[in-house]
Tab-separated table of C-alpha atoms in Angstrom:
chain	number	residue	atom	x	y	z
A	98	MET	CA	6.507	10.885	4.187
A	99	SER	CA	3.599	9.641	6.711
A	100	GLU	CA	4.323	6.813	8.889
A	101	GLY	CA	1.379	4.983	7.549
A	102	ARG	CA	-0.458	6.341	4.457
A	103	SER	CA	-0.395	9.970	2.722
A	104	GLY	CA	-2.892	10.975	0.140
A	105	THR	CA	-2.728	14.115	-1.885
A	106	GLY	CA	-2.047	16.697	0.658
A	107	SER	CA	-0.943	20.339	-0.546
A	108	THR	CA	2.297	20.258	1.239
A	109	SER	CA	5.722	20.235	-0.698
A	110	ALA	CA	6.564	16.594	-1.585
A	111	PRO	CA	9.746	15.582	0.513
A	112	THR	CA	13.037	14.828	-0.787
A	113	VAL	CA	14.808	11.601	0.160
A	114	LEU	CA	17.439	13.982	1.849
A	115	ARG	CA	14.850	15.642	3.944
A	116	MET	CA	13.123	12.443	5.022
A	117	ILE	CA	16.616	11.173	6.383
A	118	LEU	CA	17.188	14.371	8.129
A	119	GLY	CA	13.635	14.445	9.829
A	120	ARG	CA	14.062	10.794	10.795
A	121	ARG	CA	17.730	11.679	12.460
A	122	LEU	CA	15.970	14.644	14.199
A	123	GLN	CA	13.469	12.470	15.695
A	124	GLU	CA	16.376	10.026	16.823
A	125	ARG	CA	18.257	12.869	18.665
A	126	ARG	CA	15.202	14.343	20.355
A	127	GLN	CA	14.233	10.768	21.759
A	128	ASN	CA	17.789	10.105	22.652
A	129	ALA	CA	17.935	13.047	24.497
A	130	GLY	CA	14.732	12.448	26.210
A	131	VAL	CA	13.112	15.572	25.014
A	132	SER	CA	9.252	15.550	24.574
A	133	LEU	CA	7.623	16.929	21.459
A	134	GLU	CA	6.186	19.437	23.784
A	135	ASP	CA	9.181	20.396	25.131
A	136	ALA	CA	10.851	20.853	21.671
A	137	ALA	CA	7.634	22.925	20.676
A	138	ARG	CA	7.923	24.929	23.514
A	139	ALA	CA	11.698	25.926	22.340
A	140	LEU	CA	10.514	26.927	18.753
A	141	ARG	CA	7.343	28.521	20.215
A	142	VAL	CA	5.441	26.327	17.735
A	143	LYS	CA	2.918	23.600	18.202
A	144	PRO	CA	3.864	19.932	18.898
A	145	LEU	CA	2.347	19.072	15.394
A	146	THR	CA	4.833	21.129	14.031
A	147	ILE	CA	7.670	19.170	15.554
A	148	ARG	CA	6.275	16.023	14.077
A	149	ARG	CA	5.689	17.323	10.880
A	150	LEU	CA	9.440	18.270	10.540
A	151	GLU	CA	10.190	14.859	11.648
A	152	LYS	CA	8.169	13.236	9.112
A	153	ALA	CA	9.562	15.382	6.251
A	154	GLU	CA	5.989	16.875	5.959
A	155	VAL	CA	7.616	20.580	5.864
A	156	GLY	CA	10.568	22.001	4.884
A	157	LEU	CA	13.658	22.134	7.444
A	158	LYS	CA	14.238	25.646	8.642
A	159	PRO	CA	18.014	25.926	9.270
A	160	LEU	CA	16.982	28.038	12.479
A	161	TYR	CA	14.503	25.661	13.833
A	162	VAL	CA	16.809	23.122	13.089
A	163	GLU	CA	19.927	24.763	15.005
A	164	ILE	CA	17.775	25.480	18.085
A	165	LEU	CA	16.630	21.900	18.266
A	166	LEU	CA	20.027	20.461	18.112
A	167	ALA	CA	21.419	22.772	20.537
A	168	LEU	CA	18.515	21.716	22.911
A	169	TYR	CA	19.204	17.950	22.322
A	170	GLY	CA	22.865	18.541	23.351
A	171	ALA	CA	24.665	18.370	19.859
A	172	ALA	CA	28.125	19.631	19.520
A	173	ARG	CA	28.606	22.995	17.369
A	174	GLN	CA	30.318	21.089	14.394
A	175	GLU	CA	27.444	18.597	14.412
A	176	ILE	CA	24.805	21.529	14.298
A	177	GLU	CA	26.708	23.304	11.504
A	178	GLU	CA	27.007	20.224	9.526
A	179	PHE	CA	23.292	19.529	9.864
A	180	VAL	CA	22.147	22.811	9.080
A	181	ALA	CA	24.072	22.706	5.686
A	182	LEU	CA	22.391	19.447	4.894
A	183	ALA	CA	19.018	21.032	5.688
A	184	GLU	CA	19.888	23.747	3.185
A	185	ARG	CA	20.617	21.087	0.846
A	186	ALA	CA	17.377	19.201	1.728
A	187	ASN	CA	15.352	22.118	0.848
A	188	ALA	CA	17.050	22.809	-2.478
A	189	PRO	CA	14.493	21.787	-5.584
A	190	GLY	CA	15.039	18.627	-6.913
A	191	TRP	CA	16.203	17.736	-10.707
A	192	TRP	CA	12.377	17.692	-11.650
A	193	HIS	CA	11.614	21.156	-10.145
A	194	PRO	CA	11.277	22.715	-13.566
A	195	TYR	CA	8.510	20.105	-14.549
A	196	ARG	CA	6.512	20.886	-11.468
A	197	ASP	CA	3.614	22.537	-13.661
A	198	VAL	CA	2.915	19.240	-15.450
A	199	LEU	CA	3.945	16.922	-12.439
A	200	PRO	CA	1.282	16.335	-9.847
A	201	ASN	CA	2.687	17.116	-6.149
A	202	TRP	CA	1.813	13.727	-4.922
A	203	PHE	CA	4.108	12.384	-7.717
A	204	SER	CA	7.086	14.407	-7.101
A	205	ALA	CA	7.662	12.159	-3.840
A	206	TYR	CA	7.981	9.397	-6.341
A	207	VAL	CA	10.499	11.009	-8.511
A	208	SER	CA	12.722	11.728	-5.380
A	209	LEU	CA	12.455	7.928	-4.062
A	210	GLU	CA	13.079	6.602	-7.731
A	211	THR	CA	16.041	8.685	-7.527
A	212	ALA	CA	17.536	7.446	-4.374
A	213	ALA	CA	16.480	3.793	-4.495
A	214	ARG	CA	18.945	0.725	-4.774
A	215	THR	CA	16.171	-1.519	-5.420
A	216	LEU	CA	12.843	-1.038	-7.097
A	217	ARG	CA	10.222	-3.764	-7.739
A	218	THR	CA	7.201	-2.588	-9.664
A	219	TYR	CA	3.797	-4.508	-10.637
A	220	GLU	CA	1.897	-3.162	-13.880
A	221	PRO	CA	-1.484	-4.756	-14.884
A	222	HIS	CA	-2.181	-2.068	-17.463
A	223	TYR	CA	0.770	-0.459	-19.086
A	224	VAL	CA	4.603	-0.962	-19.437
A	225	THR	CA	6.199	0.806	-16.691
A	226	GLY	CA	7.210	4.425	-17.319
A	227	LEU	CA	11.235	3.716	-16.671
A	228	LEU	CA	10.695	1.565	-19.521
A	229	GLN	CA	8.698	3.211	-22.080
A	230	THR	CA	9.493	4.379	-25.313
A	231	PRO	CA	9.005	8.188	-26.237
A	232	ARG	CA	5.883	7.271	-28.339
A	233	TYR	CA	4.417	4.568	-26.057
A	234	ALA	CA	4.817	7.293	-23.159
A	235	ARG	CA	2.989	9.711	-25.355
A	236	GLY	CA	0.202	7.552	-26.132
A	237	VAL	CA	-0.087	6.654	-22.251
A	238	LEU	CA	0.142	10.116	-21.040
A	239	GLY	CA	-2.186	11.627	-23.826
A	240	GLY	CA	-4.822	8.988	-22.687
A	241	GLY	CA	-4.327	9.881	-18.842
A	242	PHE	CA	-4.381	13.464	-19.699
A	243	PRO	CA	-6.832	14.182	-22.472
A	244	ASN	CA	-7.118	17.845	-22.025
A	245	ASP	CA	-3.323	18.515	-22.191
A	246	ARG	CA	-1.936	20.993	-24.671
A	247	ASP	CA	0.595	19.897	-26.908
A	248	GLU	CA	3.453	21.380	-25.160
A	249	ASP	CA	1.949	20.115	-21.708
A	250	LEU	CA	2.135	16.673	-23.217
A	251	ARG	CA	5.526	16.954	-24.770
A	252	ARG	CA	6.891	18.025	-21.196
A	253	ARG	CA	5.553	15.265	-19.415
A	254	VAL	CA	7.278	12.793	-22.105
A	255	ASP	CA	10.319	14.614	-21.538
A	256	LEU	CA	10.265	14.469	-17.880
A	257	ARG	CA	9.433	10.693	-18.273
A	258	MET	CA	12.683	10.165	-20.601
A	259	ARG	CA	14.721	11.880	-18.167
A	260	ARG	CA	13.792	9.713	-15.493
A	261	GLN	CA	15.033	6.543	-17.082
A	262	SER	CA	18.520	7.995	-17.065
A	263	LEU	CA	19.014	6.357	-13.722
A	264	LEU	CA	19.062	3.087	-15.276
A	265	GLU	CA	22.206	4.349	-17.036
A	266	ARG	CA	24.288	5.502	-14.253
A	267	ALA	CA	27.282	3.718	-12.849
A	268	ASP	CA	25.516	2.923	-9.540
A	269	ALA	CA	22.227	2.202	-11.319
A	270	PRO	CA	19.560	0.636	-8.963
A	271	THR	CA	18.177	-2.983	-9.562
A	272	LEU	CA	14.973	-2.815	-11.304
A	273	TRP	CA	12.691	-5.873	-11.297
A	274	VAL	CA	9.109	-5.491	-13.437
A	275	VAL	CA	6.353	-8.013	-13.126
A	276	MET	CA	3.693	-7.075	-15.447
A	277	GLU	CA	0.829	-8.965	-16.807
A	278	GLU	CA	0.335	-10.235	-20.392
A	279	ALA	CA	-2.395	-7.914	-20.818
A	280	VAL	CA	-0.191	-5.030	-20.968
A	281	LEU	CA	1.008	-6.331	-24.088
A	282	HIS	CA	-2.436	-6.685	-25.544
A	283	ARG	CA	-3.198	-3.163	-24.899
A	284	VAL	CA	-2.425	-1.381	-28.322
A	285	VAL	CA	-1.065	2.236	-27.313
A	286	GLY	CA	-0.254	4.351	-30.238
A	287	GLY	CA	-0.541	1.289	-32.872
A	288	PRO	CA	1.254	-1.959	-33.846
A	289	GLU	CA	4.357	0.084	-34.916
A	290	VAL	CA	4.537	1.895	-31.405
A	291	MET	CA	4.045	-1.799	-29.719
A	292	ARG	CA	6.479	-3.263	-31.564
A	293	GLU	CA	8.966	-0.601	-31.016
A	294	GLN	CA	7.907	-0.947	-27.151
A	295	ILE	CA	8.391	-4.565	-27.226
A	296	ASP	CA	11.891	-4.043	-28.789
A	297	ARG	CA	12.598	-1.999	-26.070
A	298	LEU	CA	11.886	-4.569	-23.234
A	299	LEU	CA	13.775	-7.018	-24.983
A	300	GLU	CA	16.759	-4.837	-24.897
A	301	VAL	CA	16.725	-3.909	-21.576
A	302	SER	CA	15.822	-7.290	-19.876
A	303	GLU	CA	19.420	-8.384	-21.088
A	304	LEU	CA	20.905	-5.839	-18.677
A	305	GLU	CA	22.334	-7.349	-15.588
A	306	HIS	CA	20.404	-4.841	-13.093
A	307	VAL	CA	16.902	-5.231	-14.982
A	308	SER	CA	14.577	-8.030	-15.012
A	309	VAL	CA	11.345	-8.145	-16.897
A	310	ASP	CA	8.918	-10.895	-15.860
A	311	VAL	CA	5.529	-11.230	-17.915
A	312	VAL	CA	2.828	-13.024	-16.039
A	313	PRO	CA	0.786	-14.996	-18.855
A	314	PHE	CA	-3.011	-15.050	-19.023
A	315	THR	CA	-2.568	-19.055	-18.327
A	316	ALA	CA	-1.561	-17.996	-14.724
A	317	GLY	CA	-5.160	-17.397	-13.806
A	318	ALA	CA	-6.129	-15.657	-10.911
A	319	HIS	CA	-3.360	-14.584	-8.367
A	320	VAL	CA	-2.488	-12.498	-5.376
A	321	GLY	CA	-1.348	-9.400	-7.095
A	322	ALA	CA	-4.247	-8.911	-9.599
A	323	CYS	CA	-4.836	-5.683	-8.121
A	324	ALA	CA	-3.666	-1.938	-8.688
A	325	PRO	CA	-0.029	-1.099	-10.025
A	326	PHE	CA	2.625	-0.692	-7.250
A	327	THR	CA	6.186	0.190	-6.709
A	328	TYR	CA	8.299	-1.025	-4.036
A	329	PHE	CA	11.533	0.815	-2.818
A	330	ARG	CA	14.596	-0.317	-0.700
A	331	PHE	CA	17.196	2.118	0.013
A	332	GLU	CA	20.948	2.337	1.399
A	333	GLU	CA	20.366	4.685	3.854
A	334	PRO	CA	19.498	3.056	7.394
A	335	GLU	CA	17.285	5.732	8.159
A	336	LEU	CA	14.807	5.051	5.392
A	337	PRO	CA	12.317	2.352	5.778
A	338	ASP	CA	11.065	0.352	2.601
A	339	ILE	CA	8.339	2.173	0.989
A	340	VAL	CA	5.487	1.148	-1.258
A	341	TYR	CA	3.717	3.444	-3.663
A	342	THR	CA	0.277	2.603	-5.168
A	343	GLU	CA	-1.986	4.797	-7.486
A	344	ILE	CA	-5.524	5.637	-7.035
A	345	LEU	CA	-7.682	7.642	-9.544
A	346	SER	CA	-7.244	11.129	-7.941
A	347	GLY	CA	-3.513	10.812	-6.504
A	348	ALA	CA	-1.543	8.379	-4.676
A	349	VAL	CA	-0.844	6.453	-1.527
A	350	TYR	CA	2.707	6.055	0.030
A	351	LEU	CA	3.022	3.228	2.502
A	352	ASP	CA	5.862	2.596	5.049
A	353	GLN	CA	4.108	0.349	7.850
A	354	ARG	CA	6.049	-2.985	7.651
A	355	SER	CA	2.553	-4.926	7.418
A	356	ASP	CA	1.827	-2.939	4.400
A	357	VAL	CA	5.208	-3.116	2.749
A	358	ALA	CA	5.468	-7.075	3.710
A	359	ALA	CA	2.283	-7.675	1.778
A	360	HIS	CA	3.117	-5.972	-1.329
A	361	LEU	CA	6.574	-7.534	-1.283
A	362	GLU	CA	4.978	-11.122	-0.625
A	363	ALA	CA	2.745	-10.461	-3.573
A	364	HIS	CA	5.304	-9.253	-5.806
A	365	ASN	CA	7.318	-12.696	-5.025
A	366	ARG	CA	4.704	-14.854	-5.612
A	367	MET	CA	3.948	-13.192	-8.933
A	368	SER	CA	7.461	-13.626	-9.986
A	369	LEU	CA	6.961	-17.488	-9.464
A	370	LEU	CA	4.366	-17.718	-12.041
A	371	THR	CA	6.879	-16.926	-14.995
A	372	SER	CA	10.421	-17.428	-16.073
A	373	ASP	CA	13.016	-15.263	-17.844
A	374	THR	CA	12.844	-17.755	-20.664
A	375	ASP	CA	8.971	-17.666	-20.809
A	376	SER	CA	8.811	-14.091	-20.843
A	377	ARG	CA	11.052	-13.558	-23.470
A	378	SER	CA	9.225	-16.028	-25.506
A	379	LEU	CA	6.092	-14.219	-24.862
A	380	LEU	CA	7.480	-10.989	-25.743
A	381	ASN	CA	9.021	-12.420	-29.104
A	382	ARG	CA	5.353	-13.950	-29.966
A	383	MET	CA	3.773	-10.788	-29.242
A	384	ARG	CA	6.255	-8.627	-31.125
A	385	LYS	CA	5.638	-10.966	-34.267
A	386	GLU	CA	1.824	-10.230	-33.881
A	387	TYR	CA	2.406	-6.449	-34.382
A	388	SER	CA	4.503	-7.243	-37.289
């Protein structure tokens, strides 16, 4: 993950564990007073390679990790434990079997989503993926990938449904969704599918760790009326808060404090434009319209 913005590059998507280990490597190098150039000489690579290792932009080769930690003065036991973690970090995530229908730039999202303790999303167009029903998801994905074969579309839907299992874990993250009322008026799959989807939103909004806020049309112009985004917060101290937002041909991951703070403030401001009672009332009203 880049320190600022990362677009649609072709390197393999970083897993959260790889990001953590990369930051630990950087911290140990800096504490040991070793420059990027000195670390690079130890591996006979360019300084850019060291930076990419620390930014989780490339896989962590166990031999590289071992040489670097020895250079930084780490004890043998620590090196062995770190190498074992590096091997784990390089292992494919559970979503790897879906790589043929999963854009490379979205693989990082799935890893972040799986590891986050808090997720906040803003959705101006569609119900967020973690709360979609299978038929609604098929409609959304079918529109987004109009040239898909039936089998590819089925696998995309299956992946989206598997992602939702994190909300059923014993240690499920907190999910706070803010969506525009326009989402409920955009008919995906027909009235029956929309009614089923609204039932799903009403159901999950009763869960202790899930909040669903709907910003009504009457709220007018507001700070968040822009592209959809997701904010991630983690337990691990090595990981900063991260914001994901989409563009037509890929995605952007932001971890600079000013960028993250701007999105967090926007989410906070939008949440003040509605309430749980008003949102449920709006959902129930729309459900009746689709009946």
